[in-house]
Amino acid sequence: MYGTHGHTNDREEPGIDAAGRLPAWRGPAILLVDLDAFFASVEQLDHPGWRGKPVIVGGDPDKRGVVSTASYEARVFGVRSAMPSSQAARLCPDAIWTHGHYGRYREMSRKIMGILLDESPRIQQVSIDEAFLDVSPTAHVNEHPILIAQRIQKRVADLGVTCSIGLGTTKTIAKIASDMDKPQGLTIVYPGREKDFLSPLPIRTMSGVGPAAERALTSHGIRTLGELAAADEALLKHIFGKNAEVIMARANGGDLTPVADDDPVKSVSNETSFAEDLSSAEEVEAGIATMASKVGRRLRKKGMRGHTISLKLRFSDRSIRSVQKRLDEATDDDLLFTPLLYRMAREIWEPGIPVRLIGVGMAGFDDDEPTQDALFDVLQEAPSENDVKPIIEDDEKRSGLLAATDKVKDRFGDAAVKFGRELSMERRTTGSGSKNSSDYK
DNA sequence: TCTGGGGTCCTAGGACCC
DNA sequence: TCTGGGGTCCTAGGACCC
């Protein structure tokens, strides 16, 4: 036991000396800090009456919702992230349900990431509730990693939520270790013990091995990370393709991928599943318009314009079809690309076929800097294959209208403004604000 | 009352050019 | 004449992550 906050789970005995000093840490020291049942914990922090009770953040049980995060009290009943809400409601009939408050989670997350940044500038945020930290001793800073981890746990706890931390010499090890003891655990894998720690673990424990790879590996008798590390290279190449070498290195504790800054955003998308399938052209186009306007608004907010617009439909049998089109000019204008999306829909769908989910996305930001009059150009140029009539042809009127509706939506919410074809989709969707369930497992 | 949403990356095939 | 191959861009689909 090292701290007063939470407890420390030494995977291997460190051999503390007589004075109780920590043994020197040799080599890289990577932390993975994972906020415990984050969304549910914030709800319990904000609603004192919910503390100690089962709380579920997720979509409605009767509208195809799923569980985003369950508090530990709800997990006792078997409720898990990504579980259909209807099943969760059966397992835990007395749970307190909420769709979640994402602005609030983001606010808490920002505060916590601020603490982490204060502890080490070498940080990689993985998601709203998870980050890697490089706390390797350097010439300038040589505080012991365990002490840093304990201080982080205390500082986070002071904000009213808890975190679990894994400490090891690689990101893979830190990540796996952080999962072994929750909530508020600190699991340490000492330098030199990497293989002992990893080799008995099931393959699925490791990031990068999903259901498909697990199936393939198991069929070849590979069940543990030790077996994976020793597997035939040609076989791994066949299963993981280009990733085979990285996977192998991770499995044997030798993956030295550094803690890196976050990558730039490469795509922006919105999708929604409907409580009941849509099948008429009017309904589907209304759904497309609603998703397109969400994407457009987010693009404008970020100041990004993309070249590649995509449409995804999921049908009643859960199969998925998608289409994407490369645009001649980058855009952030949904009044421009919505009619194109209607046309793309007809490439993969016919009216009458029930549609369960509609997704709209934009990508292709990496090209040239968007020019101020990209919008103007796209309308003036000779018609190309992808050209369709925008909803409002005068581009100045159109962008003025978008700016005005963005403002209203900022103040009053998305539902405040709807164009003709955007029916009120809210009542029909899963009602789940659920976005991110990072406390998967 | 069965199965969400927002992302990243890889692969394989076709078009097109040289 | 019956047939190559590399490079690049684009697209559809799927695996995986939180």
Tab-separated table of C-alpha atoms (C1' of nucleotides) in Angstrom:
chain	number	residue	atom	x	y	z
A	1	MET	CA	0.000	0.000	0.000
A	2	TYR	CA	1.436	3.271	-1.062
A	3	GLY	CA	-1.218	5.883	-0.711
A	4	THR	CA	-4.165	7.002	1.233
A	5	HIS	CA	-6.204	7.381	-1.950
A	6	GLY	CA	-7.272	4.127	-3.432
A	7	HIS	CA	-4.853	1.305	-3.269
A	8	THR	CA	-1.836	0.140	-5.122
A	9	ASN	CA	-1.749	-3.164	-6.859
A	10	ASP	CA	1.824	-4.243	-7.407
A	11	ARG	CA	1.866	-6.849	-10.082
A	12	GLU	CA	5.389	-7.699	-9.057
A	13	GLU	CA	6.983	-6.981	-5.721
A	14	PRO	CA	9.103	-3.879	-5.933
A	15	GLY	CA	11.315	-4.681	-2.979
A	16	ILE	CA	10.964	-1.586	-0.878
A	17	ASP	CA	14.031	-0.965	1.201
A	18	ALA	CA	14.120	-0.750	4.987
A	19	ALA	CA	13.433	2.969	4.960
A	20	GLY	CA	10.291	2.390	2.869
A	21	ARG	CA	11.806	4.040	-0.180
A	22	LEU	CA	10.628	3.167	-3.656
A	23	PRO	CA	13.041	1.279	-5.876
A	24	ALA	CA	14.529	3.350	-8.686
A	25	TRP	CA	12.518	3.225	-11.941
A	26	ARG	CA	14.719	2.339	-14.868
A	27	GLY	CA	13.493	2.985	-18.395
A	28	PRO	CA	10.361	4.604	-19.757
A	29	ALA	CA	7.475	5.268	-17.383
A	30	ILE	CA	4.084	5.479	-19.079
A	31	LEU	CA	0.824	6.111	-17.245
A	32	LEU	CA	-2.643	5.432	-18.579
A	33	VAL	CA	-5.151	7.464	-16.598
A	34	ASP	CA	-8.734	6.221	-17.005
A	35	LEU	CA	-11.666	7.988	-15.353
A	36	ASP	CA	-13.905	5.484	-13.570
A	37	ALA	CA	-17.474	5.170	-14.931
A	38	PHE	CA	-16.931	8.759	-15.942
A	39	PHE	CA	-20.333	9.921	-17.216
A	40	ALA	CA	-22.193	8.173	-14.408
A	41	SER	CA	-19.744	9.532	-11.828
A	42	VAL	CA	-20.291	13.102	-13.016
A	43	GLU	CA	-24.052	12.570	-12.769
A	44	GLN	CA	-23.658	11.332	-9.199
A	45	LEU	CA	-21.432	14.285	-8.390
A	46	ASP	CA	-24.038	16.695	-9.760
A	47	HIS	CA	-27.035	14.900	-8.211
A	48	PRO	CA	-26.191	14.091	-4.586
A	49	GLY	CA	-29.395	12.075	-4.332
A	50	TRP	CA	-28.058	9.656	-6.953
A	51	ARG	CA	-24.908	8.773	-5.027
A	52	GLY	CA	-24.760	5.178	-3.908
A	53	LYS	CA	-27.533	4.260	-6.333
A	54	PRO	CA	-27.523	2.535	-9.732
A	55	VAL	CA	-27.280	5.225	-12.424
A	56	ILE	CA	-27.344	4.485	-16.149
A	57	VAL	CA	-26.363	6.981	-18.827
A	58	GLY	CA	-27.788	5.868	-22.150
A	59	GLY	CA	-30.599	5.757	-24.675
A	60	ASP	CA	-34.208	4.861	-24.005
A	61	PRO	CA	-34.966	1.155	-23.511
A	62	ASP	CA	-37.984	1.357	-25.805
A	63	LYS	CA	-36.204	3.208	-28.605
A	64	ARG	CA	-33.261	0.997	-29.532
A	65	GLY	CA	-31.004	2.743	-27.073
A	66	VAL	CA	-27.862	1.280	-25.538
A	67	VAL	CA	-26.012	1.844	-22.284
A	68	SER	CA	-23.249	4.386	-22.520
A	69	THR	CA	-22.033	4.188	-18.936
A	70	ALA	CA	-23.335	2.386	-15.842
A	71	SER	CA	-22.383	3.402	-12.312
A	72	TYR	CA	-20.685	0.727	-10.224
A	73	GLU	CA	-23.937	0.240	-8.309
A	74	ALA	CA	-25.626	-0.637	-11.619
A	75	ARG	CA	-22.779	-2.919	-12.686
A	76	VAL	CA	-23.526	-5.107	-9.661
A	77	PHE	CA	-26.709	-6.084	-11.534
A	78	GLY	CA	-24.717	-7.016	-14.626
A	79	VAL	CA	-25.332	-3.793	-16.538
A	80	ARG	CA	-22.471	-2.988	-18.930
A	81	SER	CA	-21.514	-0.399	-21.507
A	82	ALA	CA	-22.840	-1.020	-25.030
A	83	MET	CA	-25.583	-3.304	-23.680
A	84	PRO	CA	-29.064	-2.746	-25.158
A	85	SER	CA	-30.937	-0.486	-22.772
A	86	SER	CA	-33.916	-2.826	-22.787
A	87	GLN	CA	-31.715	-5.578	-21.359
A	88	ALA	CA	-30.237	-3.198	-18.781
A	89	ALA	CA	-33.736	-2.169	-17.697
A	90	ARG	CA	-34.616	-5.819	-17.128
A	91	LEU	CA	-31.456	-6.485	-15.121
A	92	CYS	CA	-31.798	-3.372	-13.001
A	93	PRO	CA	-35.411	-2.181	-12.908
A	94	ASP	CA	-34.801	0.480	-10.266
A	95	ALA	CA	-31.948	2.235	-12.021
A	96	ILE	CA	-31.927	5.994	-12.412
A	97	TRP	CA	-31.709	6.805	-16.150
A	98	THR	CA	-30.361	9.869	-17.902
A	99	HIS	CA	-29.501	10.677	-21.513
A	100	GLY	CA	-26.372	12.418	-20.291
A	101	HIS	CA	-25.018	15.962	-20.242
A	102	TYR	CA	-22.097	16.112	-22.634
A	103	GLY	CA	-21.213	19.728	-22.191
A	104	ARG	CA	-20.761	19.016	-18.508
A	105	TYR	CA	-18.636	15.913	-19.144
A	106	ARG	CA	-16.448	17.895	-21.505
A	107	GLU	CA	-16.030	20.596	-18.891
A	108	MET	CA	-14.958	18.072	-16.242
A	109	SER	CA	-12.699	16.330	-18.716
A	110	ARG	CA	-10.976	19.599	-19.585
A	111	LYS	CA	-10.273	20.309	-15.932
A	112	ILE	CA	-8.799	16.864	-15.413
A	113	MET	CA	-6.706	17.005	-18.580
A	114	GLY	CA	-5.414	20.316	-17.241
A	115	ILE	CA	-4.167	18.508	-14.140
A	116	LEU	CA	-2.462	15.866	-16.257
A	117	LEU	CA	-0.818	18.491	-18.434
A	118	ASP	CA	0.412	20.123	-15.281
A	119	GLU	CA	1.990	16.827	-14.196
A	120	SER	CA	3.660	16.172	-17.553
A	121	PRO	CA	3.691	18.037	-20.845
A	122	ARG	CA	4.065	14.706	-22.628
A	123	ILE	CA	0.405	13.787	-22.803
A	124	GLN	CA	-1.795	12.004	-25.338
A	125	GLN	CA	-5.505	12.267	-24.781
A	126	VAL	CA	-7.162	9.141	-26.122
A	127	SER	CA	-10.774	10.054	-25.474
A	128	ILE	CA	-12.888	12.221	-23.206
A	129	ASP	CA	-11.980	10.071	-20.205
A	130	GLU	CA	-8.561	8.594	-20.950
A	131	ALA	CA	-5.015	9.825	-21.496
A	132	PHE	CA	-1.464	8.519	-21.686
A	133	LEU	CA	1.231	10.390	-19.809
A	134	ASP	CA	4.953	9.993	-20.235
A	135	VAL	CA	6.495	10.482	-16.804
A	136	SER	CA	9.861	8.910	-17.545
A	137	PRO	CA	12.567	10.275	-15.273
A	138	THR	CA	14.692	12.844	-17.126
A	139	ALA	CA	17.727	14.912	-16.272
A	140	HIS	CA	15.442	17.731	-15.163
A	141	VAL	CA	12.564	15.856	-13.601
A	142	ASN	CA	13.228	12.666	-11.729
A	143	GLU	CA	10.322	12.323	-9.368
A	144	HIS	CA	9.302	8.716	-8.989
A	145	PRO	CA	6.460	7.716	-11.375
A	146	ILE	CA	4.531	6.064	-8.562
A	147	LEU	CA	4.480	9.299	-6.601
A	148	ILE	CA	3.251	11.172	-9.652
A	149	ALA	CA	0.494	8.617	-10.197
A	150	GLN	CA	-0.622	8.861	-6.578
A	151	ARG	CA	-0.690	12.637	-6.693
A	152	ILE	CA	-2.784	12.546	-9.881
A	153	GLN	CA	-5.282	10.257	-8.190
A	154	LYS	CA	-5.565	12.634	-5.267
A	155	ARG	CA	-5.933	15.740	-7.441
A	156	VAL	CA	-8.607	14.080	-9.584
A	157	ALA	CA	-10.451	12.850	-6.494
A	158	ASP	CA	-10.496	16.426	-5.195
A	159	LEU	CA	-12.642	17.323	-8.217
A	160	GLY	CA	-15.214	14.738	-7.166
A	161	VAL	CA	-14.556	11.820	-9.529
A	162	THR	CA	-12.003	9.000	-9.438
A	163	CYS	CA	-9.517	7.478	-11.856
A	164	SER	CA	-7.646	4.226	-12.240
A	165	ILE	CA	-4.046	4.253	-13.394
A	166	GLY	CA	-1.775	1.711	-15.025
A	167	LEU	CA	1.980	2.249	-14.885
A	168	GLY	CA	4.451	0.413	-17.086
A	169	THR	CA	7.244	0.783	-19.591
A	170	THR	CA	4.978	0.741	-22.687
A	171	LYS	CA	1.597	2.148	-23.627
A	172	THR	CA	0.202	-1.342	-24.123
A	173	ILE	CA	1.199	-2.381	-20.628
A	174	ALA	CA	-0.060	0.828	-19.011
A	175	LYS	CA	-3.401	0.431	-20.766
A	176	ILE	CA	-3.896	-3.199	-19.801
A	177	ALA	CA	-2.722	-2.531	-16.243
A	178	SER	CA	-5.185	0.334	-15.796
A	179	ASP	CA	-8.035	-2.094	-16.479
A	180	MET	CA	-6.975	-4.626	-13.870
A	181	ASP	CA	-8.013	-2.735	-10.790
A	182	LYS	CA	-10.991	-0.391	-10.788
A	183	PRO	CA	-12.197	1.910	-9.463
A	184	GLN	CA	-9.387	4.065	-8.166
A	185	GLY	CA	-6.758	1.383	-8.530
A	186	LEU	CA	-3.102	1.864	-9.290
A	187	THR	CA	-1.516	-1.116	-11.022
A	188	ILE	CA	2.230	-1.165	-11.509
A	189	VAL	CA	4.238	-3.377	-13.836
A	190	TYR	CA	7.914	-2.942	-13.030
A	191	PRO	CA	10.606	-2.674	-15.693
A	192	GLY	CA	11.891	-6.107	-16.590
A	193	ARG	CA	8.586	-7.800	-15.773
A	194	GLU	CA	6.875	-6.975	-19.076
A	195	LYS	CA	6.783	-10.513	-20.463
A	196	ASP	CA	5.735	-12.113	-17.185
A	197	PHE	CA	2.846	-9.693	-17.033
A	198	LEU	CA	1.674	-9.969	-20.631
A	199	SER	CA	2.198	-13.579	-21.625
A	200	PRO	CA	-0.615	-15.287	-19.649
A	201	LEU	CA	-3.253	-12.699	-20.619
A	202	PRO	CA	-6.000	-13.524	-23.137
A	203	ILE	CA	-5.373	-12.016	-26.591
A	204	ARG	CA	-8.537	-9.959	-26.474
A	205	THR	CA	-7.110	-7.949	-23.563
A	206	MET	CA	-4.817	-6.142	-25.932
A	207	SER	CA	-5.854	-3.144	-27.968
A	208	GLY	CA	-5.927	-4.061	-31.649
A	209	VAL	CA	-7.353	-7.537	-31.154
A	210	GLY	CA	-11.099	-7.352	-31.726
A	211	PRO	CA	-13.743	-10.056	-32.239
A	212	ALA	CA	-12.612	-10.892	-35.785
A	213	ALA	CA	-8.920	-11.258	-34.970
A	214	GLU	CA	-9.772	-13.194	-31.822
A	215	ARG	CA	-11.785	-15.676	-33.891
A	216	ALA	CA	-8.989	-16.077	-36.410
A	217	LEU	CA	-6.265	-16.491	-33.776
A	218	THR	CA	-8.277	-18.911	-31.667
A	219	SER	CA	-8.853	-21.114	-34.697
A	220	HIS	CA	-5.072	-21.486	-34.846
A	221	GLY	CA	-4.813	-22.321	-31.163
A	222	ILE	CA	-3.515	-18.893	-30.151
A	223	ARG	CA	-5.216	-17.765	-26.970
A	224	THR	CA	-2.705	-15.808	-24.902
A	225	LEU	CA	-0.449	-12.855	-25.582
A	226	GLY	CA	2.528	-15.137	-24.990
A	227	GLU	CA	1.313	-17.432	-27.763
A	228	LEU	CA	0.637	-14.407	-29.951
A	229	ALA	CA	4.155	-13.065	-29.415
A	230	ALA	CA	5.597	-16.417	-30.472
A	231	ALA	CA	3.234	-17.035	-33.388
A	232	ASP	CA	4.236	-17.635	-36.981
A	233	GLU	CA	4.900	-14.331	-38.704
A	234	ALA	CA	3.262	-15.294	-41.975
A	235	LEU	CA	0.088	-16.225	-40.118
A	236	LEU	CA	-0.003	-12.900	-38.280
A	237	LYS	CA	0.595	-11.103	-41.542
A	238	HIS	CA	-2.430	-12.866	-42.955
A	239	ILE	CA	-4.627	-11.894	-40.001
A	240	PHE	CA	-3.370	-8.379	-39.250
A	241	GLY	CA	-1.924	-7.321	-42.600
A	242	LYS	CA	0.340	-4.350	-42.332
A	243	ASN	CA	-0.235	-4.185	-38.580
A	244	ALA	CA	1.305	-7.583	-37.847
A	245	GLU	CA	4.664	-6.294	-36.688
A	246	VAL	CA	3.198	-3.713	-34.315
A	247	ILE	CA	0.820	-6.287	-32.861
A	248	MET	CA	3.676	-8.713	-32.271
A	249	ALA	CA	5.829	-6.036	-30.649
A	250	ARG	CA	2.977	-5.029	-28.364
A	251	ALA	CA	2.369	-8.609	-27.324
A	252	ASN	CA	5.957	-9.149	-26.258
A	253	GLY	CA	6.298	-5.867	-24.405
A	254	GLY	CA	8.682	-4.313	-26.893
A	255	ASP	CA	6.436	-1.731	-28.528
A	256	LEU	CA	8.113	1.609	-28.012
A	257	THR	CA	5.464	3.801	-29.671
A	258	PRO	CA	5.879	7.171	-27.974
A	259	VAL	CA	3.210	9.161	-26.192
A	260	ALA	CA	2.331	11.546	-29.007
A	261	ASP	CA	0.315	14.664	-29.429
A	262	ASP	CA	-3.157	14.317	-30.797
A	263	ASP	CA	-3.687	14.062	-34.521
A	264	PRO	CA	-5.722	16.622	-36.426
A	265	VAL	CA	-9.374	15.832	-37.035
A	266	LYS	CA	-9.823	13.831	-40.241
A	267	SER	CA	-13.573	13.472	-40.452
A	268	VAL	CA	-16.766	14.876	-38.962
A	269	SER	CA	-19.919	12.793	-38.969
A	270	ASN	CA	-23.318	12.410	-37.384
A	271	GLU	CA	-25.575	9.392	-37.452
A	272	THR	CA	-28.747	8.338	-35.778
A	273	SER	CA	-30.828	5.218	-35.377
A	274	PHE	CA	-34.566	5.683	-35.475
A	275	ALA	CA	-36.899	4.192	-32.929
A	276	GLU	CA	-38.910	2.944	-35.898
A	277	ASP	CA	-37.634	2.324	-39.393
A	278	LEU	CA	-38.242	4.951	-42.056
A	279	SER	CA	-39.289	3.881	-45.497
A	280	SER	CA	-40.809	6.714	-47.522
A	281	ALA	CA	-38.689	9.105	-49.548
A	282	GLU	CA	-40.052	12.016	-47.518
A	283	GLU	CA	-39.001	10.475	-44.204
A	284	VAL	CA	-35.569	9.392	-45.379
A	285	GLU	CA	-34.834	12.730	-47.007
A	286	ALA	CA	-35.954	14.525	-43.873
A	287	GLY	CA	-33.575	12.346	-41.893
A	288	ILE	CA	-30.740	13.047	-44.289
A	289	ALA	CA	-31.405	16.787	-44.097
A	290	THR	CA	-31.333	16.699	-40.311
A	291	MET	CA	-28.014	14.803	-40.184
A	292	ALA	CA	-26.548	17.005	-42.905
A	293	SER	CA	-27.419	20.169	-41.017
A	294	LYS	CA	-25.748	18.834	-37.871
A	295	VAL	CA	-22.593	18.036	-39.814
A	296	GLY	CA	-22.639	21.391	-41.595
A	297	ARG	CA	-23.027	23.285	-38.373
A	298	ARG	CA	-20.161	21.419	-36.714
A	299	LEU	CA	-17.953	22.056	-39.740
A	300	ARG	CA	-18.702	25.783	-39.648
A	301	LYS	CA	-18.058	25.862	-35.935
A	302	LYS	CA	-14.656	24.249	-36.453
A	303	GLY	CA	-13.926	26.393	-39.506
A	304	MET	CA	-13.388	23.279	-41.601
A	305	ARG	CA	-14.400	22.503	-45.165
A	306	GLY	CA	-14.248	19.012	-46.576
A	307	HIS	CA	-13.944	17.493	-50.022
A	308	THR	CA	-15.548	14.119	-49.449
A	309	ILE	CA	-19.171	13.752	-48.431
A	310	SER	CA	-20.505	10.372	-47.355
A	311	LEU	CA	-23.856	8.801	-46.651
A	312	LYS	CA	-24.418	5.635	-44.637
A	313	LEU	CA	-27.659	3.709	-44.328
A	314	ARG	CA	-28.379	0.772	-42.074
A	315	PHE	CA	-31.370	-1.324	-43.033
A	316	SER	CA	-33.805	-3.326	-40.946
A	317	ASP	CA	-31.622	-6.436	-41.254
A	318	ARG	CA	-28.732	-4.359	-39.804
A	319	SER	CA	-26.757	-4.532	-43.025
A	320	ILE	CA	-24.973	-1.348	-44.008
A	321	ARG	CA	-24.477	0.375	-47.334
A	322	SER	CA	-22.522	3.534	-47.904
A	323	VAL	CA	-21.684	5.968	-50.700
A	324	GLN	CA	-19.161	8.731	-50.800
A	325	LYS	CA	-18.456	11.395	-53.362
A	326	ARG	CA	-15.473	13.589	-53.887
A	327	LEU	CA	-16.482	17.224	-54.392
A	328	ASP	CA	-14.668	19.582	-56.685
A	329	GLU	CA	-14.468	22.197	-53.959
A	330	ALA	CA	-14.309	21.834	-50.201
A	331	THR	CA	-17.455	22.990	-48.431
A	332	ASP	CA	-19.098	23.366	-45.030
A	333	ASP	CA	-22.486	24.197	-46.495
A	334	ASP	CA	-25.201	21.630	-45.895
A	335	LEU	CA	-27.701	23.527	-48.020
A	336	LEU	CA	-25.314	22.748	-50.850
A	337	PHE	CA	-24.554	19.097	-50.176
A	338	THR	CA	-27.955	17.978	-48.902
A	339	PRO	CA	-29.474	17.683	-52.407
A	340	LEU	CA	-26.410	15.699	-53.459
A	341	LEU	CA	-26.968	13.364	-50.510
A	342	TYR	CA	-30.569	12.807	-51.663
A	343	ARG	CA	-29.214	11.698	-55.005
A	344	MET	CA	-26.549	9.513	-53.434
A	345	ALA	CA	-29.254	7.827	-51.355
A	346	ARG	CA	-30.898	6.555	-54.535
A	347	GLU	CA	-27.697	4.740	-55.446
A	348	ILE	CA	-28.007	2.471	-52.425
A	349	TRP	CA	-31.679	2.589	-51.528
A	350	GLU	CA	-35.149	2.625	-53.024
A	351	PRO	CA	-38.203	4.158	-51.397
A	352	GLY	CA	-40.097	1.494	-49.514
A	353	ILE	CA	-37.043	-0.295	-48.123
A	354	PRO	CA	-37.017	0.219	-44.333
A	355	VAL	CA	-34.097	2.288	-43.053
A	356	ARG	CA	-32.948	1.961	-39.473
A	357	LEU	CA	-30.033	4.391	-39.394
A	358	ILE	CA	-28.866	7.397	-41.367
A	359	GLY	CA	-25.334	8.750	-41.157
A	360	VAL	CA	-23.753	11.727	-42.905
A	361	GLY	CA	-20.047	12.493	-42.807
A	362	MET	CA	-17.482	14.864	-44.245
A	363	ALA	CA	-13.793	14.129	-44.742
A	364	GLY	CA	-10.950	15.227	-46.950
A	365	PHE	CA	-9.805	18.325	-45.053
A	366	ASP	CA	-6.145	17.732	-45.703
A	367	ASP	CA	-6.063	19.225	-49.193
A	368	ASP	CA	-5.289	22.853	-49.846
A	369	GLU	CA	-6.309	25.638	-47.572
A	370	PRO	CA	-9.946	26.409	-48.178
A	371	THR	CA	-10.295	29.659	-50.044
A	372	GLN	CA	-12.630	32.370	-48.921
A	373	ASP	CA	-14.716	32.055	-52.055
A	374	ALA	CA	-14.730	28.305	-52.414
A	375	LEU	CA	-18.476	28.482	-52.046
A	376	PHE	CA	-18.726	31.049	-54.778
A	377	ASP	CA	-16.533	29.044	-57.111
A	378	VAL	CA	-18.442	25.851	-56.773
A	379	LEU	CA	-21.552	27.613	-57.954
A	380	GLN	CA	-19.956	29.471	-60.810
A	381	GLU	CA	-18.018	26.641	-62.362
A	382	ALA	CA	-19.236	24.560	-65.241
A	383	PRO	CA	-21.517	21.834	-63.949
A	384	SER	CA	-19.695	18.663	-63.042
A	385	GLU	CA	-21.105	15.268	-62.339
A	386	ASN	CA	-21.700	15.999	-58.692
A	387	ASP	CA	-23.370	19.317	-59.217
A	388	VAL	CA	-26.923	19.485	-58.060
A	389	LYS	CA	-29.088	22.456	-57.384
A	390	PRO	CA	-28.520	23.771	-53.882
A	391	ILE	CA	-31.572	24.397	-51.723
A	392	ILE	CA	-31.115	28.125	-52.098
A	393	GLU	CA	-29.251	29.135	-55.214
A	394	ASP	CA	-27.996	32.554	-54.234
A	395	ASP	CA	-24.869	31.743	-52.261
A	396	GLU	CA	-24.785	34.964	-50.294
A	397	LYS	CA	-28.339	34.511	-49.151
A	398	ARG	CA	-27.561	30.938	-48.294
A	399	SER	CA	-24.514	31.560	-46.157
A	400	GLY	CA	-26.296	34.461	-44.454
A	401	LEU	CA	-29.153	32.147	-43.620
A	402	LEU	CA	-26.796	29.481	-42.271
A	403	ALA	CA	-25.003	31.995	-40.085
A	404	ALA	CA	-28.317	33.199	-38.684
A	405	THR	CA	-29.654	29.729	-37.934
A	406	ASP	CA	-26.337	28.679	-36.395
A	407	LYS	CA	-26.677	31.552	-33.964
A	408	VAL	CA	-30.212	30.608	-32.978
A	409	LYS	CA	-29.193	26.970	-32.550
A	410	ASP	CA	-26.279	28.042	-30.380
A	411	ARG	CA	-28.683	29.780	-28.048
A	412	PHE	CA	-31.714	27.551	-28.092
A	413	GLY	CA	-30.533	24.181	-29.285
A	414	ASP	CA	-30.739	22.225	-32.507
A	415	ALA	CA	-34.488	21.775	-32.438
A	416	ALA	CA	-35.074	25.526	-32.523
A	417	VAL	CA	-34.662	25.827	-36.282
A	418	LYS	CA	-35.796	23.388	-38.922
A	419	PHE	CA	-35.937	23.712	-42.626
A	420	GLY	CA	-38.913	22.419	-44.526
A	421	ARG	CA	-37.620	18.944	-45.130
A	422	GLU	CA	-36.126	18.421	-41.707
A	423	LEU	CA	-39.076	17.042	-39.835
A	424	SER	CA	-38.774	16.938	-36.129
A	425	MET	CA	-36.701	13.785	-35.913
A	426	GLU	CA	-36.040	13.982	-32.183
A	427	ARG	CA	-39.067	12.042	-31.098
A	428	ARG	CA	-38.163	9.257	-33.434
A	429	THR	CA	-34.543	8.735	-32.537
A	430	THR	CA	-33.109	6.666	-29.748
A	431	GLY	CA	-33.128	9.657	-27.466
A	432	SER	CA	-29.684	8.680	-26.419
A	433	GLY	CA	-27.294	11.497	-26.129
A	434	SER	CA	-24.895	8.657	-25.634
A	435	LYS	CA	-21.759	9.267	-27.485
A	436	ASN	CA	-18.836	7.642	-26.036
A	437	SER	CA	-18.596	4.753	-23.708
A	438	SER	CA	-15.016	4.629	-22.873
A	439	ASP	CA	-15.355	2.640	-19.727
A	440	TYR	CA	-16.057	-0.345	-21.921
A	441	LYS	CA	-15.407	-3.563	-20.036
B	1	DT	C1'	-39.224	-4.152	-26.551
B	2	DC	C1'	-31.553	-6.652	-29.190
B	3	DT	C1'	-27.825	-4.495	-30.233
B	4	DG	C1'	-25.615	3.691	-30.211
B	5	DG	C1'	-22.490	7.159	-31.975
B	6	DG	C1'	-18.067	9.358	-33.333
B	7	DG	C1'	-14.007	8.371	-34.890
B	8	DT	C1'	-9.326	6.028	-37.287
B	9	DC	C1'	-7.139	2.902	-40.274
B	10	DC	C1'	-6.689	-0.868	-43.743
B	11	DT	C1'	-7.829	-3.461	-47.931
B	12	DA	C1'	-9.103	-4.516	-52.431
B	13	DG	C1'	-10.708	-3.335	-56.814
B	14	DG	C1'	-11.547	-0.180	-60.689
B	15	DA	C1'	-10.388	3.977	-63.403
B	16	DC	C1'	-6.998	6.351	-65.476
B	17	DC	C1'	-2.357	7.744	-66.894
B	18	DC	C1'	2.187	6.751	-68.585
C	1	DT	C1'	-0.802	-7.377	-82.654
C	2	DC	C1'	-4.715	-10.101	-77.674
C	3	DT	C1'	-1.585	-8.017	-73.992
C	4	DG	C1'	2.475	-5.523	-69.094
C	5	DG	C1'	2.915	-3.139	-65.171
C	6	DG	C1'	3.618	0.751	-61.955
C	7	DG	C1'	1.565	4.799	-59.695
C	8	DT	C1'	-2.229	7.433	-58.049
C	9	DC	C1'	-6.833	8.556	-57.018
C	10	DC	C1'	-11.277	7.159	-55.664
C	11	DT	C1'	-14.666	4.135	-53.618
C	12	DA	C1'	-17.100	0.496	-50.611
C	13	DG	C1'	-16.728	-2.182	-46.909
C	14	DG	C1'	-15.070	-3.724	-42.631
C	15	DA	C1'	-12.201	-4.061	-38.180
C	16	DC	C1'	-11.363	-1.736	-34.280
C	17	DC	C1'	-11.376	1.780	-30.418
C	18	DC	C1'	-13.685	4.392	-26.674
